[in-house]
mmCIF file of C-alpha atoms and ligand atoms in Angstrom:
data_model
loop_
_atom_site.group_PDB
_atom_site.id
_atom_site.type_symbol
_atom_site.label_atom_id
_atom_site.label_comp_id
_atom_site.label_asym_id
_atom_site.label_seq_id
_atom_site.Cartn_x
_atom_site.Cartn_y
_atom_site.Cartn_z
ATOM 1 C CA MET A 1 62.239 -31.662 2.159
ATOM 2 C CA ILE A 2 59.651 -33.022 4.589
ATOM 3 C CA HIS A 3 57.269 -35.807 3.569
ATOM 4 C CA ASN A 4 54.303 -35.689 5.933
ATOM 5 C CA PHE A 5 52.638 -39.102 6.201
ATOM 6 C CA ASN A 6 50.540 -38.074 9.213
ATOM 7 C CA ALA A 7 47.110 -39.688 9.592
ATOM 8 C CA GLY A 8 45.379 -36.396 10.359
ATOM 9 C CA PRO A 9 45.569 -33.475 10.292
ATOM 10 C CA SER A 10 47.458 -34.249 7.147
ATOM 11 C CA ILE A 11 49.080 -32.930 4.041
ATOM 12 C CA LEU A 12 47.042 -30.730 1.691
ATOM 13 C CA PRO A 13 48.051 -29.614 -1.792
ATOM 14 C CA LYS A 14 50.828 -27.008 -1.711
ATOM 15 C CA GLU A 15 48.773 -24.564 -3.751
ATOM 16 C CA VAL A 16 45.987 -24.837 -1.171
ATOM 17 C CA PHE A 17 48.409 -23.871 1.613
ATOM 18 C CA GLU A 18 49.650 -20.957 -0.489
ATOM 19 C CA GLU A 19 46.250 -19.637 -1.449
ATOM 20 C CA ALA A 20 44.889 -20.085 2.091
ATOM 21 C CA SER A 21 47.803 -18.105 3.492
ATOM 22 C CA ARG A 22 47.222 -15.302 0.977
ATOM 23 C CA ALA A 23 43.572 -15.161 2.056
ATOM 24 C CA ILE A 24 44.619 -14.711 5.676
ATOM 25 C CA LEU A 25 46.221 -11.414 4.661
ATOM 26 C CA ASN A 26 43.937 -10.314 1.851
ATOM 27 C CA PHE A 27 40.823 -12.320 1.007
ATOM 28 C CA ASN A 28 39.785 -11.951 -2.661
ATOM 29 C CA GLU A 29 41.420 -8.509 -2.938
ATOM 30 C CA THR A 30 39.058 -7.077 -0.301
ATOM 31 C CA GLY A 31 41.882 -5.795 1.884
ATOM 32 C CA LEU A 32 40.417 -7.883 4.697
ATOM 33 C CA SER A 33 41.567 -11.183 6.156
ATOM 34 C CA ILE A 34 39.349 -14.231 5.707
ATOM 35 C CA LEU A 35 39.673 -14.513 9.501
ATOM 36 C CA GLU A 36 37.851 -11.204 10.062
ATOM 37 C CA PHE A 37 35.452 -11.483 7.145
ATOM 38 C CA GLY A 38 31.721 -11.473 7.871
ATOM 39 C CA HIS A 39 30.097 -14.816 7.211
ATOM 40 C CA ARG A 40 26.771 -13.241 6.233
ATOM 41 C CA THR A 41 28.201 -11.442 3.246
ATOM 42 C CA PRO A 42 27.623 -12.297 -0.398
ATOM 43 C CA MET A 43 31.324 -13.055 -0.834
ATOM 44 C CA PHE A 44 31.444 -15.623 1.945
ATOM 45 C CA GLU A 45 28.045 -17.012 1.017
ATOM 46 C CA SER A 46 29.498 -17.710 -2.405
ATOM 47 C CA VAL A 47 32.411 -19.580 -0.771
ATOM 48 C CA VAL A 48 29.920 -21.901 0.917
ATOM 49 C CA SER A 49 27.699 -22.324 -2.114
ATOM 50 C CA GLU A 50 30.620 -23.014 -4.469
ATOM 51 C CA ALA A 51 32.029 -25.597 -2.019
ATOM 52 C CA MET A 52 28.605 -27.287 -1.825
ATOM 53 C CA GLU A 53 28.289 -27.280 -5.628
ATOM 54 C CA LEU A 54 31.753 -28.814 -6.019
ATOM 55 C CA VAL A 55 30.828 -31.569 -3.572
ATOM 56 C CA ARG A 56 27.691 -32.286 -5.625
ATOM 57 C CA GLU A 57 29.651 -32.346 -8.839
ATOM 58 C CA LEU A 58 32.634 -34.397 -7.649
ATOM 59 C CA MET A 59 30.449 -36.964 -5.855
ATOM 60 C CA GLN A 60 27.824 -36.901 -8.643
ATOM 61 C CA LEU A 61 25.023 -36.450 -6.152
ATOM 62 C CA ASP A 62 21.405 -36.692 -7.252
ATOM 63 C CA GLY A 63 18.871 -33.936 -6.616
ATOM 64 C CA ASN A 64 17.620 -35.581 -3.451
ATOM 65 C CA LYS A 65 20.804 -34.861 -1.488
ATOM 66 C CA GLU A 66 21.607 -32.014 0.883
ATOM 67 C CA VAL A 67 25.185 -30.908 1.483
ATOM 68 C CA MET A 68 26.209 -29.365 4.811
ATOM 69 C CA PHE A 69 29.373 -28.054 6.437
ATOM 70 C CA LEU A 70 29.073 -28.536 10.202
ATOM 71 C CA HIS A 71 31.190 -27.913 13.285
ATOM 72 C CA GLY A 72 32.654 -30.468 15.565
ATOM 73 C CA GLY A 73 34.627 -33.091 13.677
ATOM 74 C CA ALA A 74 33.529 -36.636 12.989
ATOM 75 C CA SER A 75 33.346 -37.405 16.704
ATOM 76 C CA THR A 76 30.392 -35.030 17.001
ATOM 77 C CA GLN A 77 28.628 -36.991 14.267
ATOM 78 C CA PHE A 78 29.035 -40.128 16.405
ATOM 79 C CA PHE A 79 26.307 -38.729 18.698
ATOM 80 C CA GLN A 80 24.546 -36.277 16.388
ATOM 81 C CA VAL A 81 23.501 -39.081 14.025
ATOM 82 C CA PRO A 82 21.741 -41.180 16.708
ATOM 83 C CA MET A 83 20.355 -38.017 18.344
ATOM 84 C CA ASN A 84 18.561 -37.306 15.067
ATOM 85 C CA PHE A 85 17.672 -40.793 13.860
ATOM 86 C CA LEU A 86 17.470 -43.143 16.850
ATOM 87 C CA SER A 87 15.153 -43.316 19.864
ATOM 88 C CA LYS A 88 14.739 -45.418 22.988
ATOM 89 C CA ASP A 89 12.082 -47.593 21.357
ATOM 90 C CA ARG A 90 14.171 -48.283 18.237
ATOM 91 C CA LYS A 91 17.430 -49.936 17.389
ATOM 92 C CA ALA A 92 20.262 -49.148 15.015
ATOM 93 C CA ALA A 93 22.619 -51.638 13.388
ATOM 94 C CA TYR A 94 26.371 -50.969 13.504
ATOM 95 C CA LEU A 95 29.402 -52.697 12.053
ATOM 96 C CA ASP A 96 32.229 -52.813 14.596
ATOM 97 C CA GLY A 97 35.190 -52.717 12.206
ATOM 98 C CA GLY A 98 37.634 -50.428 13.974
ATOM 99 C CA VAL A 99 38.341 -48.083 16.854
ATOM 100 C CA TRP A 100 36.408 -45.191 15.288
ATOM 101 C CA GLY A 101 33.384 -47.375 14.612
ATOM 102 C CA SER A 102 33.449 -48.671 18.174
ATOM 103 C CA LYS A 103 33.374 -45.081 19.429
ATOM 104 C CA ALA A 104 30.333 -44.404 17.247
ATOM 105 C CA ILE A 105 28.646 -47.455 18.794
ATOM 106 C CA LYS A 106 29.362 -46.243 22.324
ATOM 107 C CA GLU A 107 27.727 -42.893 21.600
ATOM 108 C CA ALA A 108 24.705 -44.399 19.817
ATOM 109 C CA LYS A 109 23.907 -46.494 22.905
ATOM 110 C CA LEU A 110 23.034 -43.258 24.723
ATOM 111 C CA PHE A 111 20.061 -42.772 22.399
ATOM 112 C CA GLY A 112 18.638 -46.231 21.775
ATOM 113 C CA ASP A 113 19.301 -49.874 21.223
ATOM 114 C CA VAL A 114 22.363 -50.850 19.205
ATOM 115 C CA GLU A 115 22.762 -54.172 17.447
ATOM 116 C CA VAL A 116 26.369 -54.859 16.483
ATOM 117 C CA VAL A 117 25.927 -57.009 13.369
ATOM 118 C CA ALA A 118 29.572 -58.100 13.254
ATOM 119 C CA SER A 119 32.888 -57.222 14.854
ATOM 120 C CA SER A 120 36.569 -57.781 14.140
ATOM 121 C CA LYS A 121 37.585 -56.753 17.638
ATOM 122 C CA ASP A 122 38.717 -60.344 18.326
ATOM 123 C CA ARG A 123 41.860 -59.697 16.277
ATOM 124 C CA ASN A 124 42.371 -56.035 17.096
ATOM 125 C CA TYR A 125 40.324 -54.960 14.037
ATOM 126 C CA SER A 126 43.039 -56.185 11.656
ATOM 127 C CA TYR A 127 40.474 -57.476 9.132
ATOM 128 C CA LEU A 128 36.957 -56.639 7.961
ATOM 129 C CA PRO A 129 34.028 -58.784 9.097
ATOM 130 C CA THR A 130 31.943 -60.432 6.367
ATOM 131 C CA GLY A 131 28.806 -62.525 6.113
ATOM 132 C CA TYR A 132 26.602 -60.566 8.489
ATOM 133 C CA ALA A 133 22.898 -59.826 8.220
ATOM 134 C CA ILE A 134 21.378 -56.421 8.830
ATOM 135 C CA PRO A 135 18.028 -56.523 10.653
ATOM 136 C CA GLU A 136 15.132 -55.150 8.629
ATOM 137 C CA ASN A 137 13.655 -53.262 11.554
ATOM 138 C CA ALA A 138 16.775 -51.196 12.269
ATOM 139 C CA ALA A 139 16.496 -47.407 12.028
ATOM 140 C CA TYR A 140 19.711 -47.427 10.005
ATOM 141 C CA PHE A 141 22.975 -49.299 9.413
ATOM 142 C CA HIS A 142 26.246 -47.510 10.223
ATOM 143 C CA TYR A 143 29.754 -48.414 9.135
ATOM 144 C CA THR A 144 33.182 -46.855 8.600
ATOM 145 C CA THR A 145 34.394 -46.975 4.992
ATOM 146 C CA ASN A 146 38.084 -46.700 5.889
ATOM 147 C CA ASN A 147 39.491 -47.677 9.258
ATOM 148 C CA THR A 148 42.197 -45.054 9.610
ATOM 149 C CA ILE A 149 43.902 -46.585 12.630
ATOM 150 C CA GLU A 150 43.958 -50.240 11.576
ATOM 151 C CA GLY A 151 44.490 -49.709 7.834
ATOM 152 C CA THR A 152 41.448 -51.542 6.484
ATOM 153 C CA GLN A 153 39.035 -50.272 3.829
ATOM 154 C CA MET A 154 35.697 -51.640 2.667
ATOM 155 C CA GLY A 155 35.709 -52.438 -1.040
ATOM 156 C CA ASP A 156 31.999 -52.741 -1.713
ATOM 157 C CA ILE A 157 29.071 -50.812 -0.346
ATOM 158 C CA PRO A 158 27.078 -53.231 1.855
ATOM 159 C CA SER A 159 23.582 -53.892 0.593
ATOM 160 C CA THR A 160 21.074 -53.189 3.311
ATOM 161 C CA PRO A 161 17.308 -53.222 3.733
ATOM 162 C CA VAL A 162 17.568 -50.051 5.866
ATOM 163 C CA PRO A 163 19.022 -46.533 5.418
ATOM 164 C CA LEU A 164 22.781 -46.657 5.011
ATOM 165 C CA ILE A 165 25.045 -44.319 7.010
ATOM 166 C CA ALA A 166 28.815 -44.088 6.631
ATOM 167 C CA ASP A 167 31.699 -42.379 8.368
ATOM 168 C CA MET A 168 33.941 -41.542 5.390
ATOM 169 C CA SER A 169 36.360 -39.307 7.283
ATOM 170 C CA SER A 170 39.526 -40.857 5.930
ATOM 171 C CA ASP A 171 38.656 -41.879 2.376
ATOM 172 C CA VAL A 172 35.950 -39.529 1.118
ATOM 173 C CA LEU A 173 36.668 -38.252 -2.419
ATOM 174 C CA SER A 174 39.564 -40.718 -2.790
ATOM 175 C CA CYS A 175 37.829 -43.372 -4.878
ATOM 176 C CA GLY A 176 34.704 -43.683 -6.955
ATOM 177 C CA MET A 177 31.544 -45.101 -5.441
ATOM 178 C CA ASP A 178 27.825 -44.588 -5.815
ATOM 179 C CA PHE A 179 27.400 -41.984 -3.107
ATOM 180 C CA ASN A 180 23.683 -41.801 -3.865
ATOM 181 C CA ARG A 181 23.177 -45.186 -2.235
ATOM 182 C CA PHE A 182 23.828 -43.630 1.163
ATOM 183 C CA SER A 183 21.136 -41.970 3.207
ATOM 184 C CA PHE A 184 23.758 -40.143 5.214
ATOM 185 C CA ILE A 185 27.504 -39.572 4.859
ATOM 186 C CA TYR A 186 29.817 -37.654 7.170
ATOM 187 C CA ALA A 187 33.505 -36.899 7.071
ATOM 188 C CA GLY A 188 35.782 -34.789 9.226
ATOM 189 C CA ALA A 189 37.681 -32.545 6.820
ATOM 190 C CA GLN A 190 41.238 -32.873 8.069
ATOM 191 C CA LYS A 191 42.204 -36.001 6.140
ATOM 192 C CA ASN A 192 41.040 -35.613 2.557
ATOM 193 C CA ILE A 193 39.066 -32.373 2.298
ATOM 194 C CA GLY A 194 40.672 -29.520 4.172
ATOM 195 C CA ALA A 195 41.442 -28.071 7.575
ATOM 196 C CA ALA A 196 40.302 -29.458 10.923
ATOM 197 C CA GLY A 197 37.211 -27.907 12.463
ATOM 198 C CA VAL A 198 34.540 -28.797 9.951
ATOM 199 C CA ASN A 199 32.578 -31.852 8.832
ATOM 200 C CA LEU A 200 31.264 -32.505 5.391
ATOM 201 C CA VAL A 201 27.770 -34.019 5.627
ATOM 202 C CA VAL A 202 25.749 -35.343 2.702
ATOM 203 C CA ALA A 203 22.222 -36.428 3.544
ATOM 204 C CA ASP A 204 19.161 -37.677 1.762
ATOM 205 C CA LYS A 205 16.248 -35.227 1.983
ATOM 206 C CA ASP A 206 13.664 -37.943 2.644
ATOM 207 C CA PHE A 207 15.825 -39.462 5.349
ATOM 208 C CA LEU A 208 16.326 -36.071 7.024
ATOM 209 C CA ALA A 209 12.545 -35.647 7.106
ATOM 210 C CA THR A 210 12.285 -38.721 9.367
ATOM 211 C CA GLY A 211 14.585 -37.229 12.036
ATOM 212 C CA ASN A 212 13.715 -36.344 15.620
ATOM 213 C CA THR A 213 12.628 -32.762 16.267
ATOM 214 C CA ALA A 214 12.884 -32.380 20.049
ATOM 215 C CA ILE A 215 16.637 -31.802 19.963
ATOM 216 C CA PRO A 216 18.819 -28.690 20.292
ATOM 217 C CA SER A 217 18.839 -26.503 17.169
ATOM 218 C CA MET A 218 22.581 -26.858 16.655
ATOM 219 C CA MET A 219 22.154 -30.647 16.577
ATOM 220 C CA ASP A 220 19.215 -30.613 14.162
ATOM 221 C CA TYR A 221 20.336 -31.292 10.588
ATOM 222 C CA ARG A 222 17.150 -29.860 9.129
ATOM 223 C CA GLN A 223 17.811 -26.490 10.721
ATOM 224 C CA HIS A 224 21.315 -26.464 9.272
ATOM 225 C CA VAL A 225 19.909 -27.258 5.825
ATOM 226 C CA ALA A 226 17.244 -24.558 6.142
ATOM 227 C CA ASN A 227 19.959 -22.042 7.013
ATOM 228 C CA GLY A 228 22.493 -23.065 4.380
ATOM 229 C CA SER A 229 24.992 -24.298 7.002
ATOM 230 C CA MET A 230 24.887 -20.830 8.616
ATOM 231 C CA LEU A 231 22.685 -21.505 11.597
ATOM 232 C CA ASN A 232 25.410 -19.835 13.627
ATOM 233 C CA THR A 233 28.892 -18.582 12.720
ATOM 234 C CA PRO A 234 30.333 -21.387 10.643
ATOM 235 C CA PRO A 235 34.014 -22.429 10.777
ATOM 236 C CA VAL A 236 34.779 -19.810 8.155
ATOM 237 C CA PHE A 237 38.440 -20.514 7.501
ATOM 238 C CA ALA A 238 38.059 -24.314 7.589
ATOM 239 C CA ILE A 239 35.276 -24.112 4.998
ATOM 240 C CA TYR A 240 37.394 -21.837 2.817
ATOM 241 C CA VAL A 241 40.246 -24.388 2.887
ATOM 242 C CA CYS A 242 37.722 -27.076 1.861
ATOM 243 C CA LEU A 243 36.734 -24.934 -1.112
ATOM 244 C CA LEU A 244 40.364 -24.574 -2.207
ATOM 245 C CA THR A 245 40.953 -28.333 -1.914
ATOM 246 C CA LEU A 246 37.747 -29.141 -3.809
ATOM 247 C CA ARG A 247 38.780 -26.740 -6.598
ATOM 248 C CA TRP A 248 42.180 -28.452 -6.749
ATOM 249 C CA LEU A 249 40.569 -31.886 -6.960
ATOM 250 C CA LYS A 250 38.296 -30.781 -9.791
ATOM 251 C CA LYS A 251 41.226 -29.215 -11.647
ATOM 252 C CA ILE A 252 43.303 -32.396 -11.596
ATOM 253 C CA GLY A 253 40.407 -34.458 -12.964
ATOM 254 C CA GLY A 254 38.146 -35.234 -10.009
ATOM 255 C CA ILE A 255 37.688 -38.575 -8.301
ATOM 256 C CA PRO A 256 38.544 -40.800 -11.328
ATOM 257 C CA ALA A 257 41.944 -39.092 -11.690
ATOM 258 C CA ILE A 258 42.829 -39.131 -7.994
ATOM 259 C CA GLU A 259 41.673 -42.740 -7.648
ATOM 260 C CA LYS A 260 44.248 -43.821 -10.243
ATOM 261 C CA ILE A 261 47.048 -42.064 -8.404
ATOM 262 C CA ASN A 262 45.871 -43.437 -5.057
ATOM 263 C CA GLU A 263 45.966 -46.961 -6.495
ATOM 264 C CA GLN A 264 49.481 -46.453 -7.842
ATOM 265 C CA LYS A 265 50.695 -45.193 -4.474
ATOM 266 C CA ALA A 266 49.132 -48.033 -2.484
ATOM 267 C CA ASN A 267 50.225 -50.727 -4.954
ATOM 268 C CA LEU A 268 53.793 -49.514 -4.916
ATOM 269 C CA LEU A 269 54.018 -49.416 -1.131
ATOM 270 C CA TYR A 270 52.245 -52.730 -0.425
ATOM 271 C CA THR A 271 54.091 -54.609 -3.179
ATOM 272 C CA THR A 272 57.413 -53.380 -1.827
ATOM 273 C CA LEU A 273 56.576 -54.310 1.770
ATOM 274 C CA ALA A 274 55.238 -57.736 0.768
ATOM 275 C CA SER A 275 58.472 -58.483 -1.114
ATOM 276 C CA LEU A 276 60.651 -57.877 1.950
ATOM 277 C CA PRO A 277 60.687 -60.616 4.613
ATOM 278 C CA MET A 278 61.701 -58.088 7.267
ATOM 279 C CA PHE A 279 58.227 -56.533 7.198
ATOM 280 C CA ASN A 280 54.857 -57.861 8.202
ATOM 281 C CA LEU A 281 51.510 -56.743 6.781
ATOM 282 C CA PRO A 282 48.882 -57.558 9.431
ATOM 283 C CA VAL A 283 45.886 -56.832 7.179
ATOM 284 C CA PRO A 284 44.853 -59.480 4.590
ATOM 285 C CA SER A 285 45.362 -58.154 1.051
ATOM 286 C CA GLN A 286 41.654 -57.834 0.153
ATOM 287 C CA ASP A 287 41.031 -55.583 3.195
ATOM 288 C CA ARG A 288 44.040 -53.265 2.859
ATOM 289 C CA SER A 289 43.401 -49.541 2.884
ATOM 290 C CA LYS A 290 44.643 -47.402 0.023
ATOM 291 C CA MET A 291 44.764 -44.443 2.377
ATOM 292 C CA ASN A 292 46.538 -45.817 5.467
ATOM 293 C CA ALA A 293 49.079 -48.633 5.102
ATOM 294 C CA VAL A 294 49.832 -50.369 8.384
ATOM 295 C CA PHE A 295 52.909 -52.578 8.806
ATOM 296 C CA THR A 296 55.183 -53.952 11.504
ATOM 297 C CA MET A 297 58.620 -55.553 11.632
ATOM 298 C CA HIS A 298 59.335 -59.099 12.708
ATOM 299 C CA ASP A 299 62.288 -57.838 14.729
ATOM 300 C CA PRO A 300 61.026 -55.131 17.097
ATOM 301 C CA ALA A 301 64.605 -54.018 17.755
ATOM 302 C CA LEU A 302 64.796 -52.773 14.170
ATOM 303 C CA GLU A 303 61.652 -50.672 14.468
ATOM 304 C CA LYS A 304 63.450 -47.930 16.416
ATOM 305 C CA LEU A 305 66.266 -47.834 13.895
ATOM 306 C CA PHE A 306 63.775 -47.586 11.049
ATOM 307 C CA LEU A 307 61.943 -44.681 12.693
ATOM 308 C CA THR A 308 65.222 -42.846 13.254
ATOM 309 C CA ARG A 309 66.229 -43.369 9.632
ATOM 310 C CA CYS A 310 62.854 -42.070 8.447
ATOM 311 C CA LYS A 311 63.196 -38.959 10.597
ATOM 312 C CA GLU A 312 66.678 -38.308 9.234
ATOM 313 C CA GLU A 313 65.292 -38.404 5.718
ATOM 314 C CA GLY A 314 62.386 -36.105 6.522
ATOM 315 C CA MET A 315 59.724 -38.834 6.497
ATOM 316 C CA ILE A 316 57.451 -37.932 9.383
ATOM 317 C CA GLY A 317 54.172 -39.125 10.875
ATOM 318 C CA ILE A 318 54.732 -42.835 10.245
ATOM 319 C CA LYS A 319 54.664 -44.159 13.804
ATOM 320 C CA GLY A 320 51.710 -46.521 14.102
ATOM 321 C CA HIS A 321 48.732 -45.716 16.324
ATOM 322 C CA ARG A 322 49.359 -46.795 19.914
ATOM 323 C CA SER A 323 46.643 -49.448 19.688
ATOM 324 C CA VAL A 324 48.302 -51.181 16.713
ATOM 325 C CA GLY A 325 52.027 -50.412 17.016
ATOM 326 C CA GLY A 326 54.499 -50.612 14.151
ATOM 327 C CA PHE A 327 54.038 -48.099 11.377
ATOM 328 C CA ARG A 328 51.338 -46.358 9.446
ATOM 329 C CA VAL A 329 51.919 -44.524 6.204
ATOM 330 C CA SER A 330 48.956 -42.323 5.298
ATOM 331 C CA MET A 331 48.625 -41.510 1.618
ATOM 332 C CA TYR A 332 45.640 -39.204 1.308
ATOM 333 C CA ASN A 333 44.692 -37.452 -1.916
ATOM 334 C CA ALA A 334 47.224 -34.660 -1.544
ATOM 335 C CA MET A 335 50.174 -37.044 -0.998
ATOM 336 C CA PRO A 336 52.152 -37.050 -4.252
ATOM 337 C CA LEU A 337 53.273 -40.328 -5.823
ATOM 338 C CA SER A 338 56.849 -39.035 -5.633
ATOM 339 C CA SER A 339 56.753 -39.061 -1.809
ATOM 340 C CA VAL A 340 55.562 -42.679 -1.810
ATOM 341 C CA VAL A 341 58.348 -43.534 -4.265
ATOM 342 C CA ASP A 342 60.817 -41.920 -1.855
ATOM 343 C CA ILE A 343 59.598 -43.850 1.185
ATOM 344 C CA THR A 344 59.581 -47.172 -0.685
ATOM 345 C CA ASP A 345 63.171 -46.480 -1.802
ATOM 346 C CA LEU A 346 64.081 -45.855 1.815
ATOM 347 C CA ILE A 347 62.299 -49.056 2.898
ATOM 348 C CA LYS A 348 64.198 -51.115 0.300
ATOM 349 C CA ASP A 349 67.491 -49.553 1.252
ATOM 350 C CA PHE A 350 66.867 -50.143 4.961
ATOM 351 C CA ALA A 351 65.954 -53.785 4.301
ATOM 352 C CA ASN A 352 69.155 -54.252 2.281
ATOM 353 C CA LYS A 353 71.353 -52.782 4.994
ATOM 354 C CA HIS A 354 69.779 -54.737 7.845
ATOM 355 C CA ALA A 355 68.953 -58.038 6.144
HETATM 356 C C1 PLP B 1 39.866 -39.097 12.255
HETATM 357 C C2 PLP B 1 38.632 -39.894 12.247
HETATM 358 C C3 PLP B 1 37.556 -39.623 13.125
HETATM 359 C C4 PLP B 1 37.639 -38.541 14.196
HETATM 360 O O1 PLP B 1 37.652 -37.279 13.658
HETATM 361 P P1 PLP B 1 37.603 -35.981 14.589
HETATM 362 O O2 PLP B 1 37.470 -34.899 13.572
HETATM 363 O O3 PLP B 1 38.894 -35.931 15.336
HETATM 364 O O4 PLP B 1 36.447 -36.085 15.490
HETATM 365 C C5 PLP B 1 36.430 -40.377 13.008
HETATM 366 N N1 PLP B 1 36.315 -41.360 12.103
HETATM 367 C C6 PLP B 1 37.321 -41.661 11.255
HETATM 368 C C7 PLP B 1 37.152 -42.761 10.259
HETATM 369 C C8 PLP B 1 38.510 -40.936 11.303
HETATM 370 O O5 PLP B 1 39.503 -41.222 10.456
#
């Protein structure tokens, strides 16, 4: 058996893989593949509308929110957000809490002034900055809820005097929060929602109304809303996989149920690592991500042995990002507790043998 701890694209529920593969051959008993199915058909329109409704229900969105499924991955949102909401005579506030956030900052600078309110770059983003002030004249404040590469996750939603924007690519739908406090949320699907190739976007109607208009249609959120996320051919299959994953999440009890399991997984793994002197947890406990656990070994010579052992036991995708080193175990929604139990057993056994 393979346990896939990859940071993204990542594991999805087995039943989602099975149902998605059936739809490739015969979508909803139509005799046609989902890959050849017309997007402007009532049957596919109902795929999109059901997926949007499930997002509303699972995130408990208020009536002032629009839900979109857009092309391009989260990296497209890095520039699409400032293209819509920033201008040369305005500034936006950004938190520089990780590699992904720093990329968002780089892109925003193309469209206006960027004030970085705080940064943890001084220690390779291994902690989350605190005690910063957000300027009242900023067009918006942008941050990353979960820093996928460095393994840090924001506990509380920052309070801001300006519209709040978050990149939730790697922890959306994994834990409860008041999503209605955000003016704009985006998340690439391939970590917690579905297949690569689509972004989930949730935006406040009033905030959207303030956006720039002299931009290309495909970049203009309002045009996507007006066309029900079908301004052009949408990523049909990727959206369908999102629908299947959203149905699965609802069936198992929604965000409250998955949050409990996610806490069990993260607690088990971090407690085990903290109890073994061989391992080092670079992130302070209050900042640790429940989605991506990052750890290193005090003896680098053992790291290779550990990786080999993991591979032998079918534990894949745990090599740390090149900018951090060590290891990263990603435990997104679809990762079962049993797989985390298996890797912690392996970790304990390895520590025993090499102590
Ligand atoms: C993976 C990731 C991205 C990049 O997503 P793409 O879909 O590859 O563009 C951006 N932000 C965060 C937080 C991520 O985890």
